[in-house]
XYZ file of C-alpha atoms in Angstrom:
423
model
C 28.755 -19.826 -13.442
C 29.317 -16.022 -13.414
C 28.319 -14.104 -10.206
C 25.607 -11.493 -10.756
C 26.894 -7.976 -10.491
C 24.163 -7.197 -7.734
C 26.352 -9.758 -5.492
C 29.701 -8.816 -6.367
C 29.334 -5.258 -5.705
C 27.352 -5.841 -2.556
C 28.671 -3.766 0.489
C 30.710 -5.367 3.145
C 30.167 -2.468 5.592
C 27.511 0.024 6.950
C 29.335 2.980 5.450
C 29.197 1.221 1.948
C 25.534 0.609 2.014
C 23.642 2.961 -0.650
C 20.644 4.885 0.989
C 18.870 4.148 4.302
C 20.405 7.543 6.010
C 17.576 7.557 8.420
C 18.482 4.345 9.771
C 22.151 3.850 8.795
C 23.660 7.459 9.117
C 26.061 8.377 11.979
C 24.130 8.366 15.216
C 20.968 6.890 13.471
C 18.907 4.248 15.582
C 19.677 0.873 13.709
C 23.529 2.047 13.207
C 23.806 2.560 17.017
C 21.982 -0.917 17.660
C 24.396 -2.709 15.303
C 27.518 -1.094 16.515
C 26.577 -1.921 20.354
C 26.955 -5.949 19.529
C 23.501 -6.330 21.279
C 21.130 -7.305 18.274
C 17.374 -7.594 19.346
C 14.689 -9.154 17.049
C 14.143 -7.095 14.181
C 11.855 -6.816 11.239
C 13.226 -5.122 8.262
C 10.438 -3.613 5.885
C 10.373 -2.216 2.541
C 10.391 -3.045 -1.020
C 12.885 -5.223 -2.974
C 16.437 -4.501 -3.725
C 16.989 -1.651 -1.092
C 19.353 -3.056 1.341
C 17.361 -5.225 3.809
C 19.666 -8.316 3.012
C 22.739 -6.634 2.872
C 22.116 -4.803 6.233
C 21.268 -8.473 7.887
C 24.561 -9.914 6.361
C 26.481 -7.204 7.917
C 25.066 -7.703 11.234
C 25.526 -11.635 10.976
C 29.351 -10.955 10.343
C 29.480 -8.697 13.528
C 28.247 -11.366 15.947
C 29.647 -14.533 17.054
C 26.058 -16.279 17.046
C 25.747 -19.093 14.636
C 24.082 -17.968 11.558
C 21.045 -19.669 9.537
C 19.451 -18.233 6.563
C 15.813 -19.193 5.468
C 13.354 -18.097 2.835
C 9.916 -17.903 3.750
C 8.994 -18.897 0.044
C 10.722 -22.311 0.339
C 11.386 -23.111 4.025
C 9.324 -25.823 5.996
C 8.469 -26.619 9.495
C 11.077 -29.212 9.598
C 13.669 -26.562 8.812
C 12.846 -24.112 11.654
C 12.672 -27.578 13.756
C 16.184 -28.327 12.837
C 17.492 -25.119 13.688
C 15.543 -24.955 17.220
C 17.205 -28.481 17.837
C 20.690 -27.013 17.400
C 20.289 -24.903 20.641
C 21.077 -28.027 22.404
C 24.172 -28.746 20.713
C 27.623 -27.294 21.122
C 27.220 -25.149 17.602
C 24.526 -23.512 19.272
C 25.872 -22.616 22.744
C 26.162 -18.932 21.892
C 22.711 -18.606 20.496
C 21.529 -18.485 16.810
C 20.996 -15.706 14.501
C 18.385 -16.546 12.183
C 17.946 -14.275 8.964
C 14.501 -15.256 7.647
C 13.876 -13.664 4.386
C 10.013 -13.060 3.004
C 8.787 -13.874 6.623
C 5.382 -13.041 5.054
C 4.855 -16.232 3.499
C 5.540 -18.256 6.684
C 2.121 -19.524 7.947
C 0.991 -18.837 11.468
C 1.951 -22.062 12.868
C 5.362 -21.932 11.554
C 5.746 -18.275 12.922
C 4.346 -19.395 16.345
C 6.919 -22.174 16.648
C 9.860 -19.489 16.922
C 7.908 -17.589 19.706
C 9.627 -19.190 22.685
C 13.040 -19.221 21.558
C 13.105 -15.698 20.250
C 11.463 -14.624 23.671
C 14.118 -16.361 25.967
C 17.027 -15.017 23.542
C 18.376 -18.354 22.579
C 17.295 -17.405 18.764
C 17.806 -13.745 17.569
C 15.394 -13.296 14.638
C 16.174 -10.789 11.833
C 13.251 -11.210 9.245
C 12.613 -9.093 6.326
C 9.417 -8.413 4.387
C 8.329 -6.583 1.220
C 4.631 -6.303 2.675
C 3.428 -4.405 5.662
C 4.386 -6.342 8.498
C 1.457 -5.235 10.685
C -0.883 -7.046 8.142
C 1.285 -9.969 7.430
C 3.121 -10.945 10.426
C 1.749 -12.990 13.518
C 1.121 -10.210 16.286
C 3.092 -12.302 18.840
C 6.112 -12.055 16.682
C 5.644 -8.129 16.187
C 5.426 -7.398 19.867
C 8.712 -9.401 20.343
C 10.725 -7.163 17.673
C 11.353 -3.904 16.391
C 10.404 -2.635 12.848
C 12.543 -0.890 10.715
C 11.160 0.532 7.643
C 13.519 0.674 4.696
C 12.916 3.493 2.078
C 13.363 3.523 -1.681
C 16.900 4.680 -2.500
C 16.813 8.169 -4.195
C 18.391 8.792 -7.725
C 21.069 10.748 -6.522
C 22.533 7.577 -4.219
C 21.919 5.026 -6.971
C 23.856 7.099 -9.695
C 26.852 6.586 -7.637
C 26.209 2.868 -7.437
C 25.485 2.566 -11.200
C 28.892 4.639 -11.944
C 30.725 2.155 -9.567
C 28.984 -0.826 -11.451
C 30.355 0.029 -14.756
C 33.723 0.575 -13.436
C 33.626 -2.710 -11.763
C 32.253 -4.339 -15.075
C 35.223 -3.031 -16.831
C 37.584 -4.560 -14.402
C 35.766 -8.020 -14.427
C 35.864 -8.298 -18.364
C 38.931 -6.224 -19.179
C 37.233 -3.943 -21.470
C 36.560 -0.535 -21.362
C 32.931 0.841 -21.378
C 32.045 4.029 -23.457
C 28.905 5.195 -21.523
C 26.957 7.766 -23.496
C 25.678 10.845 -21.602
C 22.557 10.300 -19.699
C 22.958 6.552 -19.683
C 23.683 6.498 -15.759
C 20.899 9.394 -15.224
C 18.312 7.071 -16.993
C 19.014 4.142 -15.192
C 18.928 5.942 -11.833
C 15.741 7.582 -12.627
C 14.131 4.390 -13.805
C 14.977 1.676 -11.571
C 12.200 2.799 -8.866
C 14.855 3.163 -5.949
C 15.682 -0.561 -6.410
C 19.321 -0.825 -6.092
C 19.470 -4.429 -7.268
C 17.490 -3.288 -10.395
C 19.999 -0.534 -11.205
C 22.579 -3.007 -10.838
C 21.095 -5.670 -13.367
C 20.259 -2.810 -15.799
C 23.819 -1.798 -15.770
C 25.106 -5.134 -16.289
C 22.642 -5.983 -19.103
C 23.755 -2.276 -20.850
C 27.219 -3.636 -20.624
C 27.042 -7.376 -21.616
C 24.981 -6.249 -24.693
C 26.673 -3.247 -25.732
C 28.184 -3.042 -29.341
C 32.071 -3.670 -29.289
C 33.751 -0.908 -31.437
C 36.906 -1.310 -33.574
C 39.085 -0.537 -30.380
C 37.630 -3.210 -28.382
C 35.441 -0.926 -26.322
C 31.834 -1.547 -25.495
C 29.515 1.409 -26.215
C 26.872 1.710 -23.790
C 24.257 4.028 -25.520
C 21.287 5.788 -24.112
C 19.181 4.192 -26.626
C 20.306 0.597 -25.370
C 19.683 1.763 -21.718
C 16.138 3.139 -22.599
C 15.357 -0.453 -24.221
C 16.574 -2.476 -21.143
C 15.524 -0.099 -18.318
C 12.182 1.317 -19.578
C 10.049 -0.600 -17.164
C 12.089 -0.657 -14.318
C 10.526 2.187 -12.313
C 6.868 0.284 -12.235
C 6.614 -1.182 -8.955
C 3.255 -2.663 -8.583
C 1.841 -5.861 -7.080
C -1.858 -5.940 -7.249
C -1.995 -8.229 -4.195
C 0.666 -6.159 -2.115
C 1.081 -2.837 -0.613
C 2.092 -1.125 -3.918
C -1.527 -1.695 -4.967
C -3.119 -0.101 -2.154
C -0.674 2.573 -1.544
C -1.238 3.981 -5.149
C -5.167 3.663 -4.821
C -4.717 5.139 -1.344
C -2.390 8.252 -2.870
C -4.976 8.682 -5.780
C -7.932 9.091 -3.389
C -6.156 11.401 -1.276
C -5.046 13.554 -4.100
C -8.414 13.852 -5.359
C -9.736 14.665 -1.754
C -7.279 16.998 -1.583
C -8.047 18.925 -4.953
C -4.679 18.341 -6.457
C -5.668 17.271 -10.157
C -1.881 17.019 -11.175
C -1.027 14.425 -8.215
C -4.324 12.573 -9.060
C -3.351 12.261 -12.696
C 0.021 10.812 -11.849
C -1.283 8.175 -9.489
C -3.824 7.331 -12.456
C -1.147 7.225 -14.937
C 0.459 4.381 -12.750
C -2.572 2.594 -12.591
C -2.885 2.439 -16.330
C 0.873 1.828 -16.795
C 0.169 -1.293 -14.631
C -3.016 -2.113 -16.650
C -5.336 -2.079 -13.645
C -8.166 -0.574 -14.986
C -10.797 -2.522 -12.743
C -9.097 -1.182 -9.610
C -8.916 2.391 -11.197
C -12.645 2.269 -11.972
C -13.774 1.122 -8.394
C -11.796 3.602 -6.664
C -12.816 6.723 -8.584
C -16.498 5.589 -8.314
C -16.140 5.488 -4.478
C -14.425 8.920 -4.740
C -17.514 10.424 -6.345
C -19.848 9.377 -3.595
C -17.395 9.605 -0.600
C -15.423 12.996 -1.169
C -17.697 15.025 -3.752
C -21.147 13.429 -2.481
C -23.745 16.033 -2.489
C -21.822 18.958 -2.896
C -21.886 18.191 -6.404
C -24.080 14.897 -6.911
C -24.198 15.252 -10.627
C -20.526 14.122 -10.471
C -21.811 10.550 -9.657
C -23.716 9.714 -12.912
C -20.736 11.596 -14.926
C -18.274 9.638 -13.274
C -20.219 6.380 -13.588
C -20.656 6.993 -17.424
C -16.546 7.731 -17.770
C -15.982 4.378 -15.799
C -18.271 2.565 -18.159
C -16.902 4.063 -21.316
C -13.332 3.076 -19.888
C -14.235 -0.484 -19.586
C -15.923 -0.586 -22.964
C -12.956 0.955 -24.564
C -10.307 -0.806 -22.607
C -6.693 0.216 -22.615
C -5.000 2.334 -23.732
C -7.966 4.639 -24.638
C -9.470 4.002 -21.176
C -7.083 6.510 -19.707
C -8.807 9.128 -21.547
C -12.155 8.987 -19.760
C -10.939 8.106 -16.489
C -8.570 11.329 -16.842
C -11.943 13.348 -17.375
C -13.424 11.642 -14.138
C -10.426 12.290 -12.010
C -10.080 16.031 -12.902
C -13.625 16.319 -12.304
C -13.638 15.083 -9.030
C -10.295 16.818 -8.174
C -11.480 20.154 -9.248
C -15.209 19.594 -7.690
C -16.635 20.884 -4.581
C -16.276 18.397 -1.602
C -18.411 16.985 0.915
C -18.537 13.611 2.842
C -21.463 14.477 4.998
C -23.566 11.614 3.771
C -20.574 9.203 4.171
C -20.245 10.370 7.652
C -24.044 9.965 8.239
C -24.332 6.274 7.199
C -21.222 5.599 9.210
C -22.647 7.066 12.293
C -25.725 5.011 11.341
C -23.935 1.885 11.001
C -22.386 2.058 14.448
C -25.635 2.302 16.121
C -26.822 -1.016 14.252
C -23.889 -2.697 14.857
C -23.960 -2.146 18.536
C -27.717 -3.697 18.325
C -29.224 0.103 18.781
C -32.045 -0.637 16.570
C -35.735 -0.805 18.439
C -39.011 -1.755 16.908
C -39.938 0.064 13.560
C -42.816 2.575 14.522
C -46.352 0.764 13.977
C -47.473 3.522 11.463
C -44.554 2.837 9.315
C -45.020 -0.871 9.197
C -46.278 -2.480 5.806
C -49.798 -3.050 5.988
C -50.773 -6.934 5.871
C -53.890 -9.054 6.547
C -53.771 -10.357 10.120
C -55.569 -14.030 9.996
C -56.406 -13.988 13.917
C -57.901 -10.795 13.769
C -59.275 -10.688 10.318
C -58.363 -7.281 9.509
C -55.341 -5.106 8.233
C -52.636 -4.479 10.659
C -49.654 -2.090 10.634
C -49.226 1.110 8.977
C -52.245 2.535 11.359
C -51.609 6.261 11.948
C -49.243 6.992 9.072
C -49.640 10.235 7.297
C -49.037 10.286 3.833
C -46.804 13.254 3.038
C -48.046 13.990 -0.391
C -51.718 14.833 0.675
C -49.894 17.774 2.779
C -48.654 21.377 2.058
C -45.230 21.075 0.606
C -45.576 17.352 0.446
C -44.208 17.222 4.166
C -45.820 16.313 7.715
C -44.035 16.092 10.780
C -44.202 12.390 12.399
C -41.937 10.193 13.936
C -39.771 7.723 11.751
C -36.973 6.510 13.671
C -37.583 3.808 16.494
C -38.467 5.231 20.080
C -34.989 4.318 21.415
C -33.199 6.352 18.574
C -36.034 9.136 18.030
C -33.816 12.043 18.749
C -30.679 10.692 16.850
C -28.985 12.940 14.095
C -27.061 11.252 11.654
C -26.531 13.623 8.922
C -25.611 17.169 9.089
C -25.677 19.637 6.112
C -22.675 20.277 4.394
C -21.442 24.110 3.919
C -21.316 23.755 0.072
C -23.949 25.348 -2.021
C -26.095 22.332 -2.850
C -26.395 21.245 0.806
C -27.168 24.631 2.156
C -29.947 24.934 -0.472
C -31.410 21.545 0.664
C -31.301 22.648 4.310
C -32.811 26.241 3.336
C -35.792 24.121 1.677
C -36.063 21.690 4.819
C -36.311 24.918 7.115
C -38.895 26.643 4.914
C -41.252 23.276 4.924
C -40.739 22.788 8.476
C -42.006 26.309 9.441
C -44.896 26.566 6.963
């Protein structure tokens, strides 16, 4: 069975690793730790194909500890127990280095079984995860480990790796590759910062290339576009990418950058995630635009209803209308802040009895009379449909949850409020 190109080209030293200069550059923290030879418990966090496993292998080769590799998707509690049992044998006298890939798939009990041994140093844990470790890894493991975040590799760095990949393929198959202009650039740009994807794309392009009369493989841009066209779409509806794109969409709208907002909407549309896009856009209409332009709320609702009715790909059109409208509209989060402040009081138990004049009038069987609502003043019977009376419970009667925003709409409402109070 042929070894995948990504495995053949895997770096053997830190200097050969593609990307991660913030961690592995000369004098950078992770590099200094590795070169010191004193390896602490570490968690490598980042998307797939950006060097986490490679760096862990390099570390393993630099230590004299016994190496074990497990994958969280397939290992069991028995597998972990078998490793622990080695600590009392001659093979484990120098300690054990456990590389645990995809640690987020281990349940709490499995993670806890490692605690005692990583704390006393008998087992040194290097774990990797594609999900946010602060959400998916047991806190006691986190507190005993150092988290290093691996970043997607830049196209400039991937371009060098792709060029090297084609050279290695020529040596492996003893056939020269005629690589058309822009093929390397296309693969580097469309792999989404994933080195492994770029290697796979290069290998597919080489193996499926047409062989000319000279026995050379002709790798065309058309072929590269066909094989690598979806590589840049990293998206997992249950993972970090899902929430990061939605977060970026909302923050772009909140920051009044319609171009960035359209970009993140396009990523959601390309992933086919219509429902999440609609839900977040509806939230933004109330949370970020709110009372500064309240008409945006029904307009956006209509756009989202239309998008769901149309389905993709046409749904992108009304959603683009909604996103641009929200990004370019005036902003206010006054009502959002107001309800949050009120919720804090309620959650603290600061409620109090509802004033009697606000209670619903009902028939009391004991007194044989109507009770509740006594003393209530009906605002519509007063000038400007307003009369001053207490509405909050006594314990909270002076609370102020809502402050008028500085925008035109809320300032007009504020002016009206002051006018009817004075009159």
